Short mmCIF file of C-alpha atoms in Angstrom, two decimals:
data_model
loop_
_atom_site.label_atom_id
_atom_site.label_comp_id
_atom_site.label_asym_id
_atom_site.label_seq_id
_atom_site.Cartn_x
_atom_site.Cartn_y
_atom_site.Cartn_z
CA MET T 709 -0.22 -0.31 0.01
CA ALA T 710 0.94 3.46 -1.25
CA GLU T 711 2.69 5.34 1.80
CA LYS T 712 0.17 9.10 2.28
CA HIS T 713 2.56 11.40 3.57
CA PRO T 714 0.34 13.28 5.88
CA ASN T 715 2.66 16.04 6.67
CA PRO T 716 3.99 19.04 4.60
CA ARG T 717 7.50 18.37 2.88
CA ILE T 718 9.16 22.04 4.00
CA PRO T 719 11.50 23.51 0.93
CA GLU T 720 14.81 23.91 1.84
CA ASN T 721 15.71 27.88 3.03
CA VAL T 722 12.79 29.46 3.41
CA ASP T 723 10.65 30.91 6.24
CA VAL T 724 7.70 29.16 7.16
CA ILE T 725 4.40 30.43 8.48
CA VAL T 726 1.53 27.87 9.77
CA ILE T 727 -1.62 28.48 9.76
CA LEU T 728 -4.44 27.16 11.92
CA ASP T 729 -7.56 26.33 10.22
CA PHE T 730 -10.44 27.00 12.39
CA GLY T 731 -13.26 26.00 9.00
CA SER T 732 -12.69 29.22 7.22
CA GLN T 733 -14.02 29.12 3.55
CA PHE T 734 -10.77 31.96 3.07
CA ALA T 735 -7.69 29.48 4.96
CA GLN T 736 -6.03 28.06 1.27
CA LEU T 737 -6.81 31.61 0.16
CA ILE T 738 -4.66 33.28 3.17
CA ALA T 739 -2.01 29.83 2.73
CA ARG T 740 -1.98 31.40 -1.02
CA ARG T 741 -1.27 34.99 -0.24
CA VAL T 742 1.27 34.01 2.57
CA ARG T 743 3.22 32.31 -0.30
CA GLU T 744 2.46 34.99 -3.06
CA ALA T 745 4.21 36.87 -0.43
CA GLY T 746 7.65 35.27 -0.40
CA ALA T 747 7.47 33.16 2.61
CA PHE T 748 6.38 29.43 2.82
CA SER T 749 2.64 28.54 4.44
CA VAL T 750 1.44 25.21 5.78
CA LEU T 751 -2.64 24.54 6.82
CA ALA T 752 -2.42 22.81 10.16
CA ALA T 753 -5.97 21.73 12.05
CA PRO T 754 -6.59 23.87 15.59
CA GLN T 755 -5.31 20.28 17.67
CA THR T 756 -1.87 19.99 16.01
CA PRO T 757 0.43 19.37 18.96
CA ILE T 758 2.54 21.71 20.29
CA GLU T 759 5.63 19.69 19.41
CA ARG T 760 4.37 19.35 15.97
CA LEU T 761 4.56 23.12 15.81
CA ARG T 762 7.59 23.51 17.29
CA GLU T 763 9.12 20.55 14.60
CA LEU T 764 8.27 22.85 11.47
CA ARG T 765 9.68 25.79 12.71
CA PRO T 766 7.40 28.69 12.17
CA LYS T 767 8.55 32.44 12.10
CA GLY T 768 4.96 33.28 12.51
CA ILE T 769 1.63 31.71 13.45
CA ILE T 770 -2.10 32.85 12.05
CA LEU T 771 -5.28 31.55 13.36
CA SER T 772 -8.09 31.94 10.42
CA GLY T 773 -11.62 32.53 10.44
CA GLY T 774 -14.15 30.36 11.08
CA PRO T 775 -17.83 29.92 11.55
CA SER T 776 -17.70 29.55 15.23
CA SER T 777 -18.88 31.60 18.34
CA VAL T 778 -16.07 31.15 20.90
CA ASN T 779 -18.61 31.16 23.39
CA GLU T 780 -20.44 28.31 21.81
CA ALA T 781 -20.42 24.68 23.38
CA GLY T 782 -17.90 22.86 21.08
CA ALA T 783 -16.11 25.34 19.42
CA PRO T 784 -13.03 24.68 17.96
CA ARG T 785 -9.88 25.81 20.50
CA CYS T 786 -6.20 25.92 20.33
CA ASP T 787 -3.65 24.85 22.65
CA GLU T 788 -3.09 28.08 25.20
CA ARG T 789 1.04 27.44 25.25
CA LEU T 790 0.73 28.77 21.20
CA PHE T 791 1.19 31.85 22.86
CA ASP T 792 4.05 30.69 24.79
CA LEU T 793 6.33 29.36 21.13
CA GLY T 794 7.76 32.88 20.99
CA VAL T 795 6.41 33.61 17.53
CA PRO T 796 4.46 37.05 16.48
CA ILE T 797 0.48 35.36 16.19
CA LEU T 798 -2.31 37.37 14.01
CA GLY T 799 -5.87 36.36 14.60
CA ILE T 800 -8.33 36.75 11.58
CA CYS T 801 -11.54 37.11 12.60
CA TYR T 802 -12.68 33.85 14.61
CA GLY T 803 -9.52 33.53 15.10
CA MET T 804 -8.89 37.35 16.73
CA GLN T 805 -12.06 36.57 19.01
CA LEU T 806 -10.91 32.90 19.40
CA ALA T 807 -7.47 34.64 21.10
CA CYS T 808 -8.81 37.77 22.86
CA HIS T 809 -11.10 35.53 25.11
CA MET T 810 -8.48 33.24 25.59
CA LEU T 811 -5.74 36.10 26.83
CA GLY T 812 -8.95 37.66 29.22
CA ALA T 813 -11.05 39.90 26.83
CA ASP T 814 -14.60 39.72 26.75
CA VAL T 815 -15.76 38.49 23.32
CA ARG T 816 -19.17 39.16 23.00
CA SER T 817 -22.32 38.09 20.36
CA ALA T 818 -22.93 41.40 18.02
CA GLY T 819 -26.64 40.32 18.15
CA LYS T 820 -26.46 40.72 14.40
CA ARG T 821 -24.02 39.64 11.90
CA GLU T 822 -21.79 41.92 9.98
CA PHE T 823 -21.36 41.13 6.72
CA GLY T 824 -19.21 43.45 3.84
CA ARG T 825 -17.48 46.65 3.10
CA ALA T 826 -16.60 48.62 6.69
CA ASN T 827 -14.69 52.08 6.57
CA LEU T 828 -11.84 50.72 8.84
CA THR T 829 -9.94 53.82 10.91
CA ILE T 830 -6.33 53.25 12.15
CA LEU T 831 -6.15 54.79 15.59
CA PRO T 832 -3.08 56.79 16.85
CA ALA T 833 -0.73 53.70 18.61
CA GLU T 834 2.69 53.50 20.11
CA GLU T 835 3.52 51.13 17.47
CA GLN T 836 1.90 50.44 14.25
CA GLY T 837 3.86 47.92 12.68
CA LEU T 838 0.81 45.80 11.58
CA LEU T 839 -1.04 48.49 9.66
CA SER T 840 2.07 51.21 8.83
CA ASN T 841 2.30 52.63 5.85
CA LEU T 842 -1.80 52.12 5.44
CA PRO T 843 -4.57 55.20 4.98
CA THR T 844 -5.62 56.59 8.00
CA SER T 845 -8.87 55.12 6.65
CA THR T 846 -9.63 52.63 3.93
CA THR T 847 -12.06 49.46 3.50
CA VAL T 848 -12.16 46.23 4.78
CA TRP T 849 -14.36 43.39 4.47
CA MET T 850 -15.98 41.72 7.78
CA SER T 851 -17.68 38.87 8.11
CA HIS T 852 -18.55 38.07 11.91
CA GLY T 853 -20.95 37.49 14.52
CA ASP T 854 -19.40 38.21 17.65
CA HIS T 855 -16.94 41.02 18.56
CA VAL T 856 -14.56 42.06 21.15
CA GLU T 857 -16.58 44.38 23.87
CA SER T 858 -13.38 45.30 26.18
CA LEU T 859 -9.63 44.43 26.14
CA PRO T 860 -8.13 44.01 29.63
CA ALA T 861 -4.73 45.40 30.29
CA GLY T 862 -1.92 44.92 27.94
CA PHE T 863 -3.98 45.25 25.04
CA GLU T 864 -4.00 48.00 23.24
CA ALA T 865 -6.53 48.76 20.13
CA LEU T 866 -5.09 49.74 16.79
CA ALA T 867 -8.39 50.82 14.78
CA THR T 868 -12.13 50.94 14.58
CA THR T 869 -15.34 50.92 12.57
CA PRO T 870 -18.67 52.62 12.62
CA THR T 871 -20.06 49.90 13.95
CA CYS T 872 -17.21 48.07 16.13
CA PRO T 873 -14.83 50.40 18.45
CA ILE T 874 -12.51 46.96 18.45
CA ALA T 875 -11.85 46.11 14.98
CA ALA T 876 -7.72 45.71 15.33
CA VAL T 877 -5.90 44.75 18.48
CA ARG T 878 -2.40 43.49 19.63
CA HIS T 879 -1.20 42.58 22.78
CA ARG T 880 2.00 44.55 23.72
CA ARG T 881 3.64 41.51 26.01
CA ARG T 882 2.36 38.25 24.04
CA ASN T 883 3.20 39.22 20.22
CA PHE T 884 -0.13 38.64 19.59
CA TYR T 885 -1.96 40.68 16.57
CA GLY T 886 -5.55 40.64 15.79
CA LEU T 887 -7.85 41.57 12.99
CA LEU T 888 -11.98 41.30 12.51
CA PHE T 889 -11.65 41.49 8.97
CA HIS T 890 -10.74 39.78 6.20
CA PRO T 891 -7.12 40.92 4.80
CA GLU T 892 -6.88 37.96 2.20
CA VAL T 893 -9.33 39.18 0.24
CA THR T 894 -9.77 40.82 -2.60
CA HIS T 895 -12.49 43.41 -0.90
CA THR T 896 -9.80 44.26 1.32
CA PRO T 897 -7.95 46.76 -1.19
CA HIS T 898 -4.36 46.94 1.37
CA GLY T 899 -5.14 43.67 2.83
CA ILE T 900 -2.01 41.95 1.24
CA ASP T 901 -0.16 45.05 2.46
CA ILE T 902 -1.61 44.26 6.13
CA LEU T 903 -0.22 40.39 5.55
CA ARG T 904 3.32 42.07 4.25
CA ASN T 905 3.98 43.63 7.39
CA PHE T 906 3.02 40.69 9.70
CA ILE T 907 5.52 38.37 7.17
CA TYR T 908 8.47 41.13 6.96
CA GLN T 909 7.84 43.60 10.15
CA ILE T 910 6.57 41.35 12.60
CA CYS T 911 7.98 37.85 11.46
CA GLN T 912 11.35 39.57 10.49
CA CYS T 913 10.60 36.65 7.26
CA ARG T 914 13.25 37.03 4.07
CA GLY T 915 10.99 36.42 1.40
CA THR T 916 13.22 33.61 0.52
CA TRP T 917 10.32 31.28 -1.25
CA ARG T 918 11.12 31.34 -4.80
CA MET T 919 9.70 28.88 -7.55
CA SER T 920 13.29 28.76 -9.30
CA GLU T 921 14.49 27.73 -6.02
CA PHE T 922 11.66 24.96 -5.46
CA LEU T 923 12.14 23.48 -8.42
CA GLU T 924 16.21 22.60 -7.89
CA SER T 925 15.80 21.63 -4.35
CA GLU T 926 12.88 19.56 -5.60
CA CYS T 927 14.84 17.68 -8.25
CA ARG T 928 17.70 17.23 -6.07
CA ARG T 929 15.17 15.23 -3.36
CA ILE T 930 13.52 13.49 -6.53
CA ARG T 931 17.02 12.13 -7.59
CA GLU T 932 18.14 10.77 -4.10
CA GLU T 933 15.09 9.20 -3.77
CA VAL T 934 14.44 7.61 -6.69
CA GLY T 935 18.38 6.89 -7.74
CA ASP T 936 18.78 4.82 -10.94
CA LYS T 937 15.10 3.29 -11.10
CA ARG T 938 12.17 4.12 -13.68
CA VAL T 939 9.27 6.57 -13.27
CA ILE T 940 6.25 6.02 -14.89
CA CYS T 941 3.93 9.09 -15.53
CA GLY T 942 0.03 9.03 -16.56
CA LEU T 943 0.38 12.59 -18.64
CA SER T 944 -2.81 14.24 -19.64
CA GLY T 945 -2.13 17.21 -21.15
CA GLY T 946 -3.53 19.06 -18.80
CA VAL T 947 -1.58 21.76 -16.37
CA ASP T 948 -1.00 19.34 -13.38
CA SER T 949 0.36 16.44 -15.39
CA SER T 950 2.56 18.19 -17.69
CA VAL T 951 3.61 20.26 -14.97
CA LEU T 952 4.63 17.12 -13.37
CA ALA T 953 6.41 15.72 -16.47
CA ALA T 954 8.28 18.86 -17.59
CA MET T 955 9.35 18.73 -13.89
CA LEU T 956 10.49 14.79 -13.53
CA ILE T 957 12.34 14.72 -17.23
CA ARG T 958 14.61 17.83 -16.08
CA ALA T 959 15.17 15.49 -12.66
CA ILE T 960 15.63 12.26 -13.97
CA GLY T 961 15.78 12.57 -17.63
CA ARG T 962 14.51 9.50 -19.97
CA GLN T 963 14.21 7.35 -16.27
CA LEU T 964 11.18 8.82 -17.02
CA THR T 965 7.87 7.15 -18.94
CA CYS T 966 5.01 9.32 -19.74
CA VAL T 967 1.87 7.41 -20.94
CA PHE T 968 -0.55 9.29 -22.78
CA VAL T 969 -4.42 7.25 -23.36
CA ASP T 970 -6.19 8.35 -25.99
CA ASN T 971 -9.83 7.63 -25.02
CA GLY T 972 -11.25 9.03 -27.67
CA LEU T 973 -12.90 11.39 -25.38
CA LEU T 974 -10.32 14.08 -25.84
CA ARG T 975 -10.68 17.52 -27.23
CA LYS T 976 -9.83 18.77 -30.93
CA ALA T 977 -6.00 18.04 -31.67
CA GLU T 978 -5.44 17.38 -28.03
CA ARG T 979 -3.07 14.38 -28.66
CA GLN T 980 -0.83 16.04 -31.43
CA LEU T 981 -0.42 19.11 -28.74
CA VAL T 982 0.70 16.41 -26.20
CA GLU T 983 3.05 14.44 -28.52
CA SER T 984 4.69 17.51 -30.08
CA THR T 985 5.38 19.65 -26.52
CA PHE T 986 6.98 16.48 -24.99
CA ARG T 987 8.22 14.28 -27.76
CA ASP T 988 9.89 16.99 -29.73
CA HIS T 989 10.19 19.65 -27.33
CA PHE T 990 11.43 17.75 -24.23
CA ASP T 991 12.50 14.57 -26.07
CA ALA T 992 10.35 12.47 -23.52
CA ASP T 993 9.95 9.15 -23.54
CA LEU T 994 6.52 8.99 -23.95
CA ARG T 995 4.22 6.27 -25.07
CA VAL T 996 0.85 6.94 -26.60
CA VAL T 997 -1.91 4.40 -26.29
CA ASP T 998 -5.08 4.62 -28.34
CA ALA T 999 -7.81 2.96 -26.24
CA SER T 1000 -10.69 5.36 -27.89
CA GLU T 1001 -12.91 2.07 -28.88
CA GLN T 1002 -12.40 0.14 -25.91
CA PHE T 1003 -13.28 3.29 -23.99
CA LEU T 1004 -16.41 4.06 -26.47
CA ALA T 1005 -17.28 0.26 -26.15
CA ASP T 1006 -17.61 0.47 -22.28
CA LEU T 1007 -20.05 3.83 -22.63
CA LYS T 1008 -22.69 2.19 -25.11
CA GLY T 1009 -25.73 2.80 -23.57
CA VAL T 1010 -24.26 4.28 -20.58
CA THR T 1011 -26.62 7.82 -19.67
CA ASP T 1012 -25.77 7.96 -15.64
CA PRO T 1013 -22.63 9.93 -15.17
CA GLN T 1014 -21.53 8.31 -11.93
CA GLU T 1015 -21.58 5.42 -14.14
CA LYS T 1016 -19.73 6.93 -16.64
CA ARG T 1017 -16.73 8.39 -14.60
CA VAL T 1018 -16.51 4.59 -12.66
CA ARG T 1019 -16.56 3.31 -16.38
CA ILE T 1020 -13.99 5.47 -17.29
CA GLY T 1021 -11.92 4.92 -14.29
CA HIS T 1022 -12.22 1.40 -14.02
CA ARG T 1023 -10.66 1.41 -18.11
CA PHE T 1024 -7.88 3.86 -17.80
CA ILE T 1025 -6.38 1.41 -15.01
CA GLU T 1026 -6.83 -1.65 -17.08
CA VAL T 1027 -4.87 0.22 -19.81
CA PHE T 1028 -2.84 1.87 -17.63
CA LYS T 1029 -1.80 -1.51 -15.95
CA GLN T 1030 -1.58 -3.10 -19.10
CA THR T 1031 0.88 -0.40 -20.65
CA ALA T 1032 3.05 -0.60 -17.09
CA ARG T 1033 3.68 -4.50 -17.78
CA GLU T 1034 4.88 -3.98 -21.05
CA ILE T 1035 7.27 -1.13 -20.86
CA GLY T 1036 8.46 -3.40 -17.51
CA GLY T 1037 11.28 -2.03 -14.78
CA ILE T 1038 8.86 1.02 -13.38
CA GLU T 1039 9.20 1.05 -9.19
CA TYR T 1040 7.57 4.29 -9.14
CA LEU T 1041 4.33 6.10 -10.03
CA ALA T 1042 4.31 9.67 -10.44
CA GLN T 1043 1.37 11.63 -9.55
CA GLY T 1044 0.37 14.96 -10.08
CA THR T 1045 -1.37 15.23 -6.80
CA LEU T 1046 -1.79 19.45 -5.27
CA TYR T 1047 -1.87 20.71 -1.91
CA PRO T 1048 -6.13 21.57 -2.07
CA ASP T 1049 -6.52 17.64 -3.07
CA VAL T 1050 -4.66 16.42 -0.07
CA ILE T 1051 -6.64 18.72 2.38
CA GLU T 1052 -9.48 18.09 0.65
CA SER T 1053 -9.48 14.53 0.87
CA GLY T 1054 -8.67 14.71 5.00
CA HIS T 1055 -5.13 13.51 4.15
CA SER T 1056 -3.02 16.63 5.23
CA LEU T 1057 -1.71 18.24 8.82
CA ALA T 1058 -4.90 20.41 8.33
CA GLY T 1059 -7.47 17.89 9.46
CA THR T 1060 -10.54 20.46 9.99
CA ALA T 1061 -11.28 20.63 6.14
CA ALA T 1062 -14.19 18.64 5.24
CA ASN T 1063 -14.07 15.68 2.92
CA ILE T 1064 -15.04 17.60 -0.11
CA LYS T 1065 -13.38 15.20 -2.97
CA LEU T 1066 -14.31 11.60 -2.04
CA HIS T 1067 -13.73 11.04 -5.61
CA HIS T 1068 -10.47 12.05 -6.19
CA ASN T 1069 -7.53 9.89 -6.76
CA VAL T 1070 -4.86 10.95 -4.00
CA GLY T 1071 -3.23 7.94 -3.33
CA GLY T 1072 -5.38 5.20 -4.81
CA LEU T 1073 -4.16 4.47 -8.13
CA PRO T 1074 -0.82 3.31 -6.63
CA GLU T 1075 -2.43 0.92 -4.33
CA GLN T 1076 -3.84 -0.55 -7.34
CA LEU T 1077 -0.78 -0.66 -9.27
CA GLY T 1078 1.57 -1.52 -6.60
CA PHE T 1079 4.15 1.22 -7.51
CA LYS T 1080 5.88 3.32 -5.08
CA LEU T 1081 4.01 6.91 -4.84
CA ILE T 1082 5.91 10.08 -5.90
CA GLU T 1083 3.79 13.52 -5.79
CA PRO T 1084 6.32 16.65 -6.10
CA LEU T 1085 3.74 18.78 -6.54
CA ARG T 1086 1.51 17.75 -3.44
CA ASP T 1087 2.50 21.14 -1.47
CA LEU T 1088 1.82 23.69 -4.19
CA PHE T 1089 -1.32 25.45 -5.06
CA LYS T 1090 -2.76 25.74 -8.79
CA ASP T 1091 -0.79 29.10 -9.35
CA GLU T 1092 2.29 27.98 -8.06
CA VAL T 1093 1.84 25.15 -10.40
CA ARG T 1094 1.73 27.56 -13.02
CA LYS T 1095 4.43 29.65 -12.36
CA LEU T 1096 6.48 26.20 -11.70
CA GLY T 1097 5.45 25.53 -15.10
CA ALA T 1098 6.60 28.78 -16.96
CA VAL T 1099 10.20 28.00 -15.26
CA LEU T 1100 10.63 24.53 -16.73
CA GLY T 1101 9.73 26.67 -19.91
CA LEU T 1102 6.12 24.86 -20.78
CA PRO T 1103 4.22 26.44 -23.46
CA ASP T 1104 1.11 28.95 -22.58
CA GLN T 1105 -1.28 27.07 -23.70
CA ILE T 1106 -0.53 24.42 -21.74
CA ILE T 1107 0.47 26.15 -18.53
CA TRP T 1108 -2.94 28.63 -18.68
CA ARG T 1109 -5.25 25.61 -20.02
CA HIS T 1110 -8.49 25.85 -18.11
CA PRO T 1111 -9.86 22.55 -16.11
CA PHE T 1112 -10.71 19.45 -17.84
CA PRO T 1113 -12.14 16.15 -16.18
CA GLY T 1114 -10.34 13.20 -15.87
CA PRO T 1115 -13.78 11.55 -17.65
CA GLY T 1116 -13.20 14.23 -20.69
CA LEU T 1117 -16.13 14.86 -23.10
CA ALA T 1118 -18.29 11.82 -21.87
CA VAL T 1119 -19.61 14.05 -19.19
CA ARG T 1120 -19.93 17.41 -21.37
CA ILE T 1121 -22.41 14.92 -23.61
CA ILE T 1122 -25.50 14.57 -21.44
CA GLY T 1123 -26.90 11.14 -22.16
CA GLU T 1124 -25.62 8.69 -24.11
CA VAL T 1125 -21.76 9.56 -25.56
CA THR T 1126 -21.31 8.44 -29.06
CA LYS T 1127 -18.70 8.95 -31.96
CA ALA T 1128 -21.11 11.25 -33.61
CA ARG T 1129 -21.77 13.31 -30.67
CA LEU T 1130 -18.40 13.48 -29.63
CA GLU T 1131 -17.45 15.04 -33.01
CA VAL T 1132 -20.58 17.52 -32.81
CA LEU T 1133 -19.37 18.44 -29.29
CA ARG T 1134 -15.48 18.76 -30.42
CA ASP T 1135 -16.10 20.83 -33.54
CA CYS T 1136 -18.27 23.22 -31.03
CA ASP T 1137 -15.87 23.23 -28.34
CA GLU T 1138 -13.48 24.68 -30.84
CA ILE T 1139 -14.81 27.56 -31.96
CA LEU T 1140 -16.01 28.56 -28.52
CA LEU T 1141 -12.59 28.56 -27.26
CA GLU T 1142 -11.58 30.19 -30.82
CA GLU T 1143 -13.70 33.24 -29.94
CA ILE T 1144 -12.62 33.24 -26.68
CA VAL T 1145 -9.25 33.47 -27.10
CA ALA T 1146 -9.63 35.82 -29.86
CA ASN T 1147 -11.85 38.02 -27.78
CA ASN T 1148 -9.01 38.07 -25.16
CA LEU T 1149 -11.09 36.96 -22.72
CA TYR T 1150 -9.14 33.30 -22.25
CA ARG T 1151 -6.92 34.84 -19.28
CA SER T 1152 -9.75 36.28 -17.74
CA THR T 1153 -12.35 32.87 -16.98
CA SER T 1154 -11.55 30.09 -15.24
CA GLN T 1155 -12.82 27.77 -17.10
CA VAL T 1156 -14.99 27.84 -20.32
CA PHE T 1157 -16.73 24.71 -22.94
CA ALA T 1158 -19.60 23.66 -24.17
CA VAL T 1159 -22.31 20.86 -23.35
CA LEU T 1160 -24.12 18.84 -25.87
CA LEU T 1161 -27.69 18.47 -24.38
CA PRO T 1162 -30.49 15.11 -25.03
CA ILE T 1163 -32.97 17.28 -26.37
CA GLN T 1164 -33.42 18.59 -29.99
CA SER T 1165 -35.39 21.77 -30.78
CA VAL T 1166 -36.92 23.11 -34.02
CA GLY T 1167 -35.18 25.64 -36.08
CA VAL T 1168 -35.19 26.91 -39.38
CA MET T 1169 -32.03 26.74 -41.98
CA GLY T 1170 -32.86 28.44 -45.61
CA ASP T 1171 -36.10 27.04 -46.85
CA GLY T 1172 -36.00 23.81 -44.16
CA ARG T 1173 -36.85 23.20 -40.87
CA THR T 1174 -34.86 21.28 -38.58
CA TYR T 1175 -35.00 19.09 -35.41
CA GLU T 1176 -31.58 19.29 -34.36
CA SER T 1177 -29.53 19.21 -30.88
CA VAL T 1178 -29.06 22.35 -28.12
CA LEU T 1179 -25.75 23.65 -27.18
CA ALA T 1180 -25.17 24.90 -24.11
CA ILE T 1181 -22.39 26.95 -23.19
CA ARG T 1182 -20.64 27.25 -20.12
CA ALA T 1183 -18.01 30.01 -18.22
CA VAL T 1184 -17.37 30.92 -14.91
CA GLU T 1185 -14.76 32.83 -12.99
CA THR T 1186 -13.44 31.35 -9.79
CA GLN T 1187 -10.35 32.30 -7.55
CA ASP T 1188 -10.62 28.47 -6.20
CA PHE T 1189 -13.16 26.70 -8.15
CA MET T 1190 -15.16 25.74 -4.66
CA THR T 1191 -17.41 28.50 -5.46
CA ALA T 1192 -17.75 30.04 -8.47
CA ASP T 1193 -20.10 32.99 -10.84
CA TRP T 1194 -21.10 32.89 -14.04
CA ALA T 1195 -18.83 34.88 -16.01
CA ARG T 1196 -20.03 37.86 -17.90
CA ILE T 1197 -19.00 37.27 -21.40
CA PRO T 1198 -19.83 40.30 -23.86
CA PHE T 1199 -23.63 39.56 -25.95
CA ASN T 1200 -21.75 40.18 -28.98
CA VAL T 1201 -19.13 37.70 -28.64
CA LEU T 1202 -21.67 35.27 -27.53
CA ALA T 1203 -23.43 36.05 -30.56
CA THR T 1204 -20.64 35.42 -33.04
CA ILE T 1205 -19.83 32.10 -31.00
CA SER T 1206 -23.92 30.98 -31.55
CA SER T 1207 -23.71 32.11 -35.08
CA ARG T 1208 -20.76 30.27 -35.98
CA ILE T 1209 -21.70 27.01 -34.17
CA ILE T 1210 -25.31 27.11 -35.64
CA ASN T 1211 -23.51 27.87 -39.31
CA GLU T 1212 -20.75 25.55 -39.32
CA ILE T 1213 -21.73 22.47 -37.21
CA ARG T 1214 -24.39 20.45 -38.76
CA GLY T 1215 -26.45 18.88 -36.09
CA VAL T 1216 -27.46 21.72 -33.78
CA ASN T 1217 -29.25 24.37 -34.07
CA ARG T 1218 -29.87 26.32 -30.71
CA VAL T 1219 -27.24 27.61 -28.55
CA VAL T 1220 -27.83 28.79 -24.68
CA TYR T 1221 -25.77 30.76 -22.11
CA ASP T 1222 -25.34 29.01 -19.00
CA ILE T 1223 -25.58 31.93 -15.85
CA SER T 1224 -26.08 29.39 -12.74
CA SER T 1225 -23.02 30.68 -10.11
CA LYS T 1226 -21.81 27.54 -8.11
CA PRO T 1227 -23.31 27.25 -5.72
CA PRO T 1228 -25.99 25.83 -5.97
CA ALA T 1229 -25.08 24.87 -9.15
CA THR T 1230 -21.58 22.72 -9.87
CA ILE T 1231 -19.18 24.15 -12.75
CA GLU T 1232 -19.83 20.67 -15.02
CA TRP T 1233 -23.10 20.19 -15.61
CA GLU T 1234 -22.20 16.06 -15.06
#
């Protein structure tokens, strides 16, 4: 059975900021903001033992927000010895309320939850390290139900809002700072400045977290672990697997064999893009397996989306196992697991995250194949993977690719998947993406795709009546894919897309635009 590596690997020569996650929807965003500022962040559960925190050698600790009230039974707590570790601590929202409560302040219900923008006024203080170089008055984003009613000796209020007299605090002796608002969200314009003040002025970090240095240190680690053994990697053409493959090629060269499985459910020219990038540019040992007929046979007559996923997953494992046997001598499997996958699958140090991605294959594939597992990207966020891809020299068309589901176009065809319906959807999807790119909208949207619906509608083309398929267009904007809003694509662009699809693709006579947000809708239709 594959080892599950529950703890993060700390890169060489970096300063660490530990974030205790009290269930905030923004905990991962805090971690990303810290890394963007140049320090390495690690998410951890509030009950993480003090001894384990000491092992991480943090330069500072951040207590995240959360949905609880400090006065309710069963609210999450942290060890009081946290304040004796000798490192600066920043509490955000619930984290501020909890720390103030533990240090003797009076925390009470605000009566009415405050949610939204507020005007922050910075007060004169003996030392303004946390809020230094900020305007005296600025906008912040509030989301809280409790507030600090009064402060005991040792505390000092740093800022106020019209509804909250104590919106930011510090404890002179304990090296604790608190913010009742969220500096990590874009709705707080100077939030990143506040976090940088904490990281650099208060924690004295050096800003040594750099992707180029991570690449070199991780390549050394991979070479030491793998030695002269051979590694296999499933290459899909997506961002994660492409960056993983390029990184392993840099580390161990042709000890790596990449396997690209053509399941017949790919976007147009996807196989050619992967072959030209990795075989021609990176000189990879690339094996392309055409199993499209097998996958389509498995999907014949299947309309249930979960059954599609199961059958595609089983077939992929069988094809991959057979290919690995034919190659022979493989001891390691490389997998493109990312930090959010680890957190959301419940295998990380941050034990408070909900087990959201029950279907995500964190460590599952190697257990069936019998290989040792290496996951070089498991401590990175998606935006960091893209930066790593740029350092590795991958082309922009791969680095900035929108996410593509593992089951491919099978879950973008509602109903039965057939070769004919796949061809229609491929052609429609190509036109859609051509127009999105031509209008400079690809990088400003997070995911854009077409969905072929299992209904037909009446239309008129020329002098004849048509009865053909309906195509839905989905375009979303999001930072983390946990929530998403539908993208406001200009009407003239949508008109061009619709006109081209209906006129150029035989079999579609109606195009609709999906204006659902997540939640309640999901991003993919199946």
